[in-house]
Amino acid sequence: MLHLLDDAIEAHLRKAVPLDKAIAVSFAAPDREWSTGLTRPTVNAYLWDIKREDKRSVGGVELVGDGPTKTRRLTLPKIRASYFVSAWTGDLRDEHVLLGRLLQGLLRTRRMDSEVLPAEFDNLGAPVEITVGMGEGRVAKEFWGSLDGRFRPGIDLQVLLPVDINLGSEAGPPVESVEVSTLDSRRPSRHSNRVRSFVEEGR
């Protein structure tokens, strides 16, 4: 699932910024060993934290599917995936230009377009949301400190994603009628009255 999210982020960046094909997109850990092997301008988006998003999650049961066969499942849990997005060009000014373009593209929309999402995300039932983090400035310090200590500016990209945990079951056919039986508790021998009520479409 996360590798598909990487693909979606790259497709989103290339469309929203946009990024030229000459600029590479990498999801590797941007440490010294990785950076010394770069041969062209590169955008690095490193997944460094994953948390369950309880504040935006909702409970209940939902019915999904567009065809005749539908699936009944619990509402999908959501995760918050944190990416640190940085620019690498070998020239400080060029890096700032590229980073600025990335920031503009990421701030332009709060959702990923369906056309950049893989087909496996079609049944999520909710959009994939993206935001630029609004932390207190600790993200970059903690991030680079855990790699090699070389501080570098970057963007804290937050992705809110429903996760299909494959616990759904096939739903039965739609209800067409309801039958109600009544019984007189004081006279059990009395036959019950049976009423059939047809369910009207669209109600």
PDB file of C-alpha atoms in Angstrom:
ATOM      1  CA  MET A   1       0.000   0.000   0.000  1.00  0.00           C
ATOM      2  CA  LEU A   2       2.712   2.512   0.943  1.00  0.00           C
ATOM      3  CA  HIS A   3       4.610   1.921  -2.298  1.00  0.00           C
ATOM      4  CA  LEU A   4       1.406   2.848  -4.138  1.00  0.00           C
ATOM      5  CA  LEU A   5       1.204   6.022  -2.071  1.00  0.00           C
ATOM      6  CA  ASP A   6       4.779   6.845  -3.149  1.00  0.00           C
ATOM      7  CA  ASP A   7       3.728   6.460  -6.792  1.00  0.00           C
ATOM      8  CA  ALA A   8       0.718   8.722  -6.208  1.00  0.00           C
ATOM      9  CA  ILE A   9       2.863  11.420  -4.572  1.00  0.00           C
ATOM     10  CA  GLU A  10       5.320  11.416  -7.464  1.00  0.00           C
ATOM     11  CA  ALA A  11       2.471  11.664  -9.991  1.00  0.00           C
ATOM     12  CA  HIS A  12       0.895  14.476  -7.965  1.00  0.00           C
ATOM     13  CA  LEU A  13       4.150  16.446  -7.764  1.00  0.00           C
ATOM     14  CA  ARG A  14       4.833  16.071 -11.463  1.00  0.00           C
ATOM     15  CA  LYS A  15       1.354  17.350 -12.276  1.00  0.00           C
ATOM     16  CA  ALA A  16       0.830  20.035  -9.601  1.00  0.00           C
ATOM     17  CA  VAL A  17       4.265  21.737  -9.547  1.00  0.00           C
ATOM     18  CA  PRO A  18       4.827  20.676 -12.379  1.00  0.00           C
ATOM     19  CA  LEU A  19       8.119  18.757 -12.391  1.00  0.00           C
ATOM     20  CA  ASP A  20      10.080  18.286 -15.585  1.00  0.00           C
ATOM     21  CA  LYS A  21      11.114  14.729 -16.482  1.00  0.00           C
ATOM     22  CA  ALA A  22      14.740  15.825 -16.108  1.00  0.00           C
ATOM     23  CA  ILE A  23      14.113  16.167 -12.345  1.00  0.00           C
ATOM     24  CA  ALA A  24      14.253  12.852 -10.521  1.00  0.00           C
ATOM     25  CA  VAL A  25      11.973  11.938  -7.617  1.00  0.00           C
ATOM     26  CA  SER A  26      13.411   9.699  -4.913  1.00  0.00           C
ATOM     27  CA  PHE A  27      11.947   8.144  -1.770  1.00  0.00           C
ATOM     28  CA  ALA A  28      15.263   6.877  -0.373  1.00  0.00           C
ATOM     29  CA  ALA A  29      16.744   8.066   2.923  1.00  0.00           C
ATOM     30  CA  PRO A  30      18.562  11.328   1.999  1.00  0.00           C
ATOM     31  CA  ASP A  31      21.784  10.600   3.882  1.00  0.00           C
ATOM     32  CA  ARG A  32      25.382  11.324   2.826  1.00  0.00           C
ATOM     33  CA  GLU A  33      25.797   8.063   0.928  1.00  0.00           C
ATOM     34  CA  TRP A  34      22.646   8.725  -1.094  1.00  0.00           C
ATOM     35  CA  SER A  35      23.428  12.368  -1.853  1.00  0.00           C
ATOM     36  CA  THR A  36      26.941  11.657  -3.158  1.00  0.00           C
ATOM     37  CA  GLY A  37      25.444   9.446  -5.878  1.00  0.00           C
ATOM     38  CA  LEU A  38      23.167  12.120  -7.362  1.00  0.00           C
ATOM     39  CA  THR A  39      23.789  13.005 -10.991  1.00  0.00           C
ATOM     40  CA  ARG A  40      20.819  15.292 -11.714  1.00  0.00           C
ATOM     41  CA  PRO A  41      18.380  17.593  -9.874  1.00  0.00           C
ATOM     42  CA  THR A  42      16.310  15.503  -7.485  1.00  0.00           C
ATOM     43  CA  VAL A  43      13.282  15.910  -5.273  1.00  0.00           C
ATOM     44  CA  ASN A  44      13.428  13.653  -2.240  1.00  0.00           C
ATOM     45  CA  ALA A  45      10.214  12.685  -0.429  1.00  0.00           C
ATOM     46  CA  TYR A  46      11.141  10.468   2.494  1.00  0.00           C
ATOM     47  CA  LEU A  47       8.438   8.716   4.512  1.00  0.00           C
ATOM     48  CA  TRP A  48       9.591   9.061   8.095  1.00  0.00           C
ATOM     49  CA  ASP A  49       6.495   8.745  10.273  1.00  0.00           C
ATOM     50  CA  ILE A  50       3.118   6.947  10.206  1.00  0.00           C
ATOM     51  CA  LYS A  51       0.369   7.457  12.773  1.00  0.00           C
ATOM     52  CA  ARG A  52      -3.259   6.439  13.066  1.00  0.00           C
ATOM     53  CA  GLU A  53      -5.500   9.482  12.573  1.00  0.00           C
ATOM     54  CA  ASP A  54      -8.244   9.129  15.181  1.00  0.00           C
ATOM     55  CA  LYS A  55      -9.413  12.759  15.044  1.00  0.00           C
ATOM     56  CA  ARG A  56     -10.571  12.430  11.436  1.00  0.00           C
ATOM     57  CA  SER A  57     -11.777   8.838  11.628  1.00  0.00           C
ATOM     58  CA  VAL A  58     -15.466   7.999  11.981  1.00  0.00           C
ATOM     59  CA  GLY A  59     -17.242   4.846  13.065  1.00  0.00           C
ATOM     60  CA  GLY A  60     -20.140   2.973  11.534  1.00  0.00           C
ATOM     61  CA  VAL A  61     -20.803   0.714   8.572  1.00  0.00           C
ATOM     62  CA  GLU A  62     -20.761   1.730   4.911  1.00  0.00           C
ATOM     63  CA  LEU A  63     -21.926   0.172   1.657  1.00  0.00           C
ATOM     64  CA  VAL A  64     -19.440   0.467  -1.217  1.00  0.00           C
ATOM     65  CA  GLY A  65     -19.389  -0.577  -4.856  1.00  0.00           C
ATOM     66  CA  ASP A  66     -20.857   0.816  -8.069  1.00  0.00           C
ATOM     67  CA  GLY A  67     -21.941  -2.428  -9.720  1.00  0.00           C
ATOM     68  CA  PRO A  68     -24.705  -4.904  -8.864  1.00  0.00           C
ATOM     69  CA  THR A  69     -22.507  -6.498  -6.180  1.00  0.00           C
ATOM     70  CA  LYS A  70     -21.853  -4.261  -3.200  1.00  0.00           C
ATOM     71  CA  THR A  71     -19.715  -4.728  -0.096  1.00  0.00           C
ATOM     72  CA  ARG A  72     -20.708  -3.924   3.460  1.00  0.00           C
ATOM     73  CA  ARG A  73     -17.774  -2.985   5.681  1.00  0.00           C
ATOM     74  CA  LEU A  74     -16.763  -0.987   8.723  1.00  0.00           C
ATOM     75  CA  THR A  75     -15.768   2.583   7.869  1.00  0.00           C
ATOM     76  CA  LEU A  76     -12.078   2.466   6.985  1.00  0.00           C
ATOM     77  CA  PRO A  77      -9.524   3.654   9.546  1.00  0.00           C
ATOM     78  CA  LYS A  78      -7.254   6.519   8.477  1.00  0.00           C
ATOM     79  CA  ILE A  79      -3.522   7.037   8.826  1.00  0.00           C
ATOM     80  CA  ARG A  80      -1.410  10.184   8.677  1.00  0.00           C
ATOM     81  CA  ALA A  81       1.785   9.609   6.701  1.00  0.00           C
ATOM     82  CA  SER A  82       4.515  12.244   7.142  1.00  0.00           C
ATOM     83  CA  TYR A  83       6.952  12.872   4.303  1.00  0.00           C
ATOM     84  CA  PHE A  84       9.912  15.247   4.436  1.00  0.00           C
ATOM     85  CA  VAL A  85      10.277  16.819   0.980  1.00  0.00           C
ATOM     86  CA  SER A  86      13.627  18.378   0.067  1.00  0.00           C
ATOM     87  CA  ALA A  87      15.323  19.643  -3.110  1.00  0.00           C
ATOM     88  CA  TRP A  88      18.810  18.631  -4.286  1.00  0.00           C
ATOM     89  CA  THR A  89      20.534  20.396  -7.180  1.00  0.00           C
ATOM     90  CA  GLY A  90      24.102  21.170  -6.099  1.00  0.00           C
ATOM     91  CA  ASP A  91      23.435  24.925  -6.185  1.00  0.00           C
ATOM     92  CA  LEU A  92      21.779  26.664  -3.237  1.00  0.00           C
ATOM     93  CA  ARG A  93      19.816  29.172  -5.318  1.00  0.00           C
ATOM     94  CA  ASP A  94      18.514  26.467  -7.663  1.00  0.00           C
ATOM     95  CA  GLU A  95      17.506  24.383  -4.670  1.00  0.00           C
ATOM     96  CA  HIS A  96      15.520  27.298  -3.220  1.00  0.00           C
ATOM     97  CA  VAL A  97      13.819  27.891  -6.569  1.00  0.00           C
ATOM     98  CA  LEU A  98      12.826  24.234  -6.811  1.00  0.00           C
ATOM     99  CA  LEU A  99      11.734  24.072  -3.175  1.00  0.00           C
ATOM    100  CA  GLY A 100       9.589  27.178  -3.678  1.00  0.00           C
ATOM    101  CA  ARG A 101       7.886  25.609  -6.690  1.00  0.00           C
ATOM    102  CA  LEU A 102       7.232  22.466  -4.673  1.00  0.00           C
ATOM    103  CA  LEU A 103       5.690  24.510  -1.873  1.00  0.00           C
ATOM    104  CA  GLN A 104       3.404  26.385  -4.270  1.00  0.00           C
ATOM    105  CA  GLY A 105       2.254  23.160  -5.906  1.00  0.00           C
ATOM    106  CA  LEU A 106       1.533  21.466  -2.593  1.00  0.00           C
ATOM    107  CA  LEU A 107      -0.396  24.457  -1.243  1.00  0.00           C
ATOM    108  CA  ARG A 108      -2.513  24.709  -4.376  1.00  0.00           C
ATOM    109  CA  THR A 109      -4.830  21.855  -3.467  1.00  0.00           C
ATOM    110  CA  ARG A 110      -5.888  19.840  -0.431  1.00  0.00           C
ATOM    111  CA  ARG A 111      -6.637  16.608  -2.288  1.00  0.00           C
ATOM    112  CA  MET A 112      -4.956  14.384  -4.819  1.00  0.00           C
ATOM    113  CA  ASP A 113      -6.781  14.137  -8.114  1.00  0.00           C
ATOM    114  CA  SER A 114      -8.270  10.723  -8.802  1.00  0.00           C
ATOM    115  CA  GLU A 115      -6.293  10.497 -12.049  1.00  0.00           C
ATOM    116  CA  VAL A 116      -2.963  10.379 -10.180  1.00  0.00           C
ATOM    117  CA  LEU A 117      -4.148   7.694  -7.759  1.00  0.00           C
ATOM    118  CA  PRO A 118      -3.538   3.999  -8.513  1.00  0.00           C
ATOM    119  CA  ALA A 119      -6.518   1.803  -9.330  1.00  0.00           C
ATOM    120  CA  GLU A 120      -6.087   0.026  -5.983  1.00  0.00           C
ATOM    121  CA  PHE A 121      -7.275   3.218  -4.234  1.00  0.00           C
ATOM    122  CA  ASP A 122     -10.603   3.320  -6.090  1.00  0.00           C
ATOM    123  CA  ASN A 123     -12.499   1.559  -3.311  1.00  0.00           C
ATOM    124  CA  LEU A 124     -11.295   3.719  -0.420  1.00  0.00           C
ATOM    125  CA  GLY A 125     -14.544   5.671  -0.370  1.00  0.00           C
ATOM    126  CA  ALA A 126     -12.806   8.905   0.701  1.00  0.00           C
ATOM    127  CA  PRO A 127     -10.267  11.296  -0.868  1.00  0.00           C
ATOM    128  CA  VAL A 128      -6.541  11.201  -0.204  1.00  0.00           C
ATOM    129  CA  GLU A 129      -5.869  14.541   1.514  1.00  0.00           C
ATOM    130  CA  ILE A 130      -2.585  16.426   1.601  1.00  0.00           C
ATOM    131  CA  THR A 131      -1.458  19.351   3.743  1.00  0.00           C
ATOM    132  CA  VAL A 132       1.764  21.157   4.537  1.00  0.00           C
ATOM    133  CA  GLY A 133       2.527  20.583   8.224  1.00  0.00           C
ATOM    134  CA  MET A 134       2.015  23.380  10.723  1.00  0.00           C
ATOM    135  CA  GLY A 135       4.377  22.148  13.453  1.00  0.00           C
ATOM    136  CA  GLU A 136       6.637  24.181  15.695  1.00  0.00           C
ATOM    137  CA  GLY A 137       9.792  23.755  13.638  1.00  0.00           C
ATOM    138  CA  ARG A 138      10.990  20.555  15.337  1.00  0.00           C
ATOM    139  CA  VAL A 139      10.370  18.292  12.347  1.00  0.00           C
ATOM    140  CA  ALA A 140      13.482  19.246  10.355  1.00  0.00           C
ATOM    141  CA  LYS A 141      15.738  19.166  13.421  1.00  0.00           C
ATOM    142  CA  GLU A 142      14.526  15.727  14.487  1.00  0.00           C
ATOM    143  CA  PHE A 143      14.557  14.424  10.930  1.00  0.00           C
ATOM    144  CA  TRP A 144      18.086  15.424   9.980  1.00  0.00           C
ATOM    145  CA  GLY A 145      19.385  14.644  13.440  1.00  0.00           C
ATOM    146  CA  SER A 146      18.303  11.037  12.972  1.00  0.00           C
ATOM    147  CA  LEU A 147      20.143  10.818   9.612  1.00  0.00           C
ATOM    148  CA  ASP A 148      23.553  12.494   9.665  1.00  0.00           C
ATOM    149  CA  GLY A 149      23.088  15.795  11.496  1.00  0.00           C
ATOM    150  CA  ARG A 150      23.306  18.023   8.398  1.00  0.00           C
ATOM    151  CA  PHE A 151      20.371  20.386   8.573  1.00  0.00           C
ATOM    152  CA  ARG A 152      18.620  21.119   5.275  1.00  0.00           C
ATOM    153  CA  PRO A 153      15.377  23.017   4.587  1.00  0.00           C
ATOM    154  CA  GLY A 154      12.381  21.011   3.481  1.00  0.00           C
ATOM    155  CA  ILE A 155       8.612  20.681   3.518  1.00  0.00           C
ATOM    156  CA  ASP A 156       6.678  18.660   6.079  1.00  0.00           C
ATOM    157  CA  LEU A 157       4.116  16.949   3.835  1.00  0.00           C
ATOM    158  CA  GLN A 158       1.176  15.313   5.626  1.00  0.00           C
ATOM    159  CA  VAL A 159      -0.947  12.753   3.765  1.00  0.00           C
ATOM    160  CA  LEU A 160      -4.273  11.577   5.221  1.00  0.00           C
ATOM    161  CA  LEU A 161      -5.174   8.202   3.773  1.00  0.00           C
ATOM    162  CA  PRO A 162      -7.973   5.677   4.441  1.00  0.00           C
ATOM    163  CA  VAL A 163      -6.642   2.115   4.702  1.00  0.00           C
ATOM    164  CA  ASP A 164      -8.588  -0.839   3.316  1.00  0.00           C
ATOM    165  CA  ILE A 165      -8.118  -3.633   5.883  1.00  0.00           C
ATOM    166  CA  ASN A 166     -10.117  -6.172   3.834  1.00  0.00           C
ATOM    167  CA  LEU A 167     -12.802  -6.895   6.425  1.00  0.00           C
ATOM    168  CA  GLY A 168     -15.793  -6.310   4.177  1.00  0.00           C
ATOM    169  CA  SER A 169     -18.448  -8.859   3.268  1.00  0.00           C
ATOM    170  CA  GLU A 170     -20.711  -9.095   0.259  1.00  0.00           C
ATOM    171  CA  ALA A 171     -23.997  -7.354   0.862  1.00  0.00           C
ATOM    172  CA  GLY A 172     -27.313  -9.050   0.109  1.00  0.00           C
ATOM    173  CA  PRO A 173     -29.815  -7.770  -2.442  1.00  0.00           C
ATOM    174  CA  PRO A 174     -31.698  -4.554  -1.634  1.00  0.00           C
ATOM    175  CA  VAL A 175     -34.843  -4.795   0.480  1.00  0.00           C
ATOM    176  CA  GLU A 176     -37.953  -4.823  -1.694  1.00  0.00           C
ATOM    177  CA  SER A 177     -40.623  -5.424   0.931  1.00  0.00           C
ATOM    178  CA  VAL A 178     -41.143  -5.684   4.682  1.00  0.00           C
ATOM    179  CA  GLU A 179     -43.507  -8.131   6.363  1.00  0.00           C
ATOM    180  CA  VAL A 180     -44.856  -7.446   9.865  1.00  0.00           C
ATOM    181  CA  SER A 181     -46.637 -10.033  11.996  1.00  0.00           C
ATOM    182  CA  THR A 182     -48.751  -9.178  15.040  1.00  0.00           C
ATOM    183  CA  LEU A 183     -49.893 -11.443  17.890  1.00  0.00           C
ATOM    184  CA  ASP A 184     -52.368 -10.883  20.695  1.00  0.00           C
ATOM    185  CA  SER A 185     -50.462 -11.882  23.838  1.00  0.00           C
ATOM    186  CA  ARG A 186     -53.709 -12.262  25.803  1.00  0.00           C
ATOM    187  CA  ARG A 187     -55.191 -14.653  23.233  1.00  0.00           C
ATOM    188  CA  PRO A 188     -52.279 -16.629  21.714  1.00  0.00           C
ATOM    189  CA  SER A 189     -54.663 -18.736  19.686  1.00  0.00           C
ATOM    190  CA  ARG A 190     -55.726 -15.718  17.659  1.00  0.00           C
ATOM    191  CA  HIS A 191     -54.147 -15.790  14.237  1.00  0.00           C
ATOM    192  CA  SER A 192     -51.624 -13.073  13.581  1.00  0.00           C
ATOM    193  CA  ASN A 193     -52.280 -10.380  11.024  1.00  0.00           C
ATOM    194  CA  ARG A 194     -49.625 -10.130   8.322  1.00  0.00           C
ATOM    195  CA  VAL A 195     -48.991  -6.845   6.533  1.00  0.00           C
ATOM    196  CA  ARG A 196     -46.698  -6.454   3.545  1.00  0.00           C
ATOM    197  CA  SER A 197     -45.228  -3.045   2.827  1.00  0.00           C
ATOM    198  CA  PHE A 198     -43.312  -2.529  -0.391  1.00  0.00           C
ATOM    199  CA  VAL A 199     -40.202  -0.348  -0.216  1.00  0.00           C
ATOM    200  CA  GLU A 200     -40.395   2.420  -2.761  1.00  0.00           C
ATOM    201  CA  GLU A 201     -37.291   3.260  -4.759  1.00  0.00           C
ATOM    202  CA  GLY A 202     -35.575   6.502  -3.802  1.00  0.00           C
ATOM    203  CA  ARG A 203     -36.899   6.739  -0.237  1.00  0.00           C
TER     204      ARG A 203
END
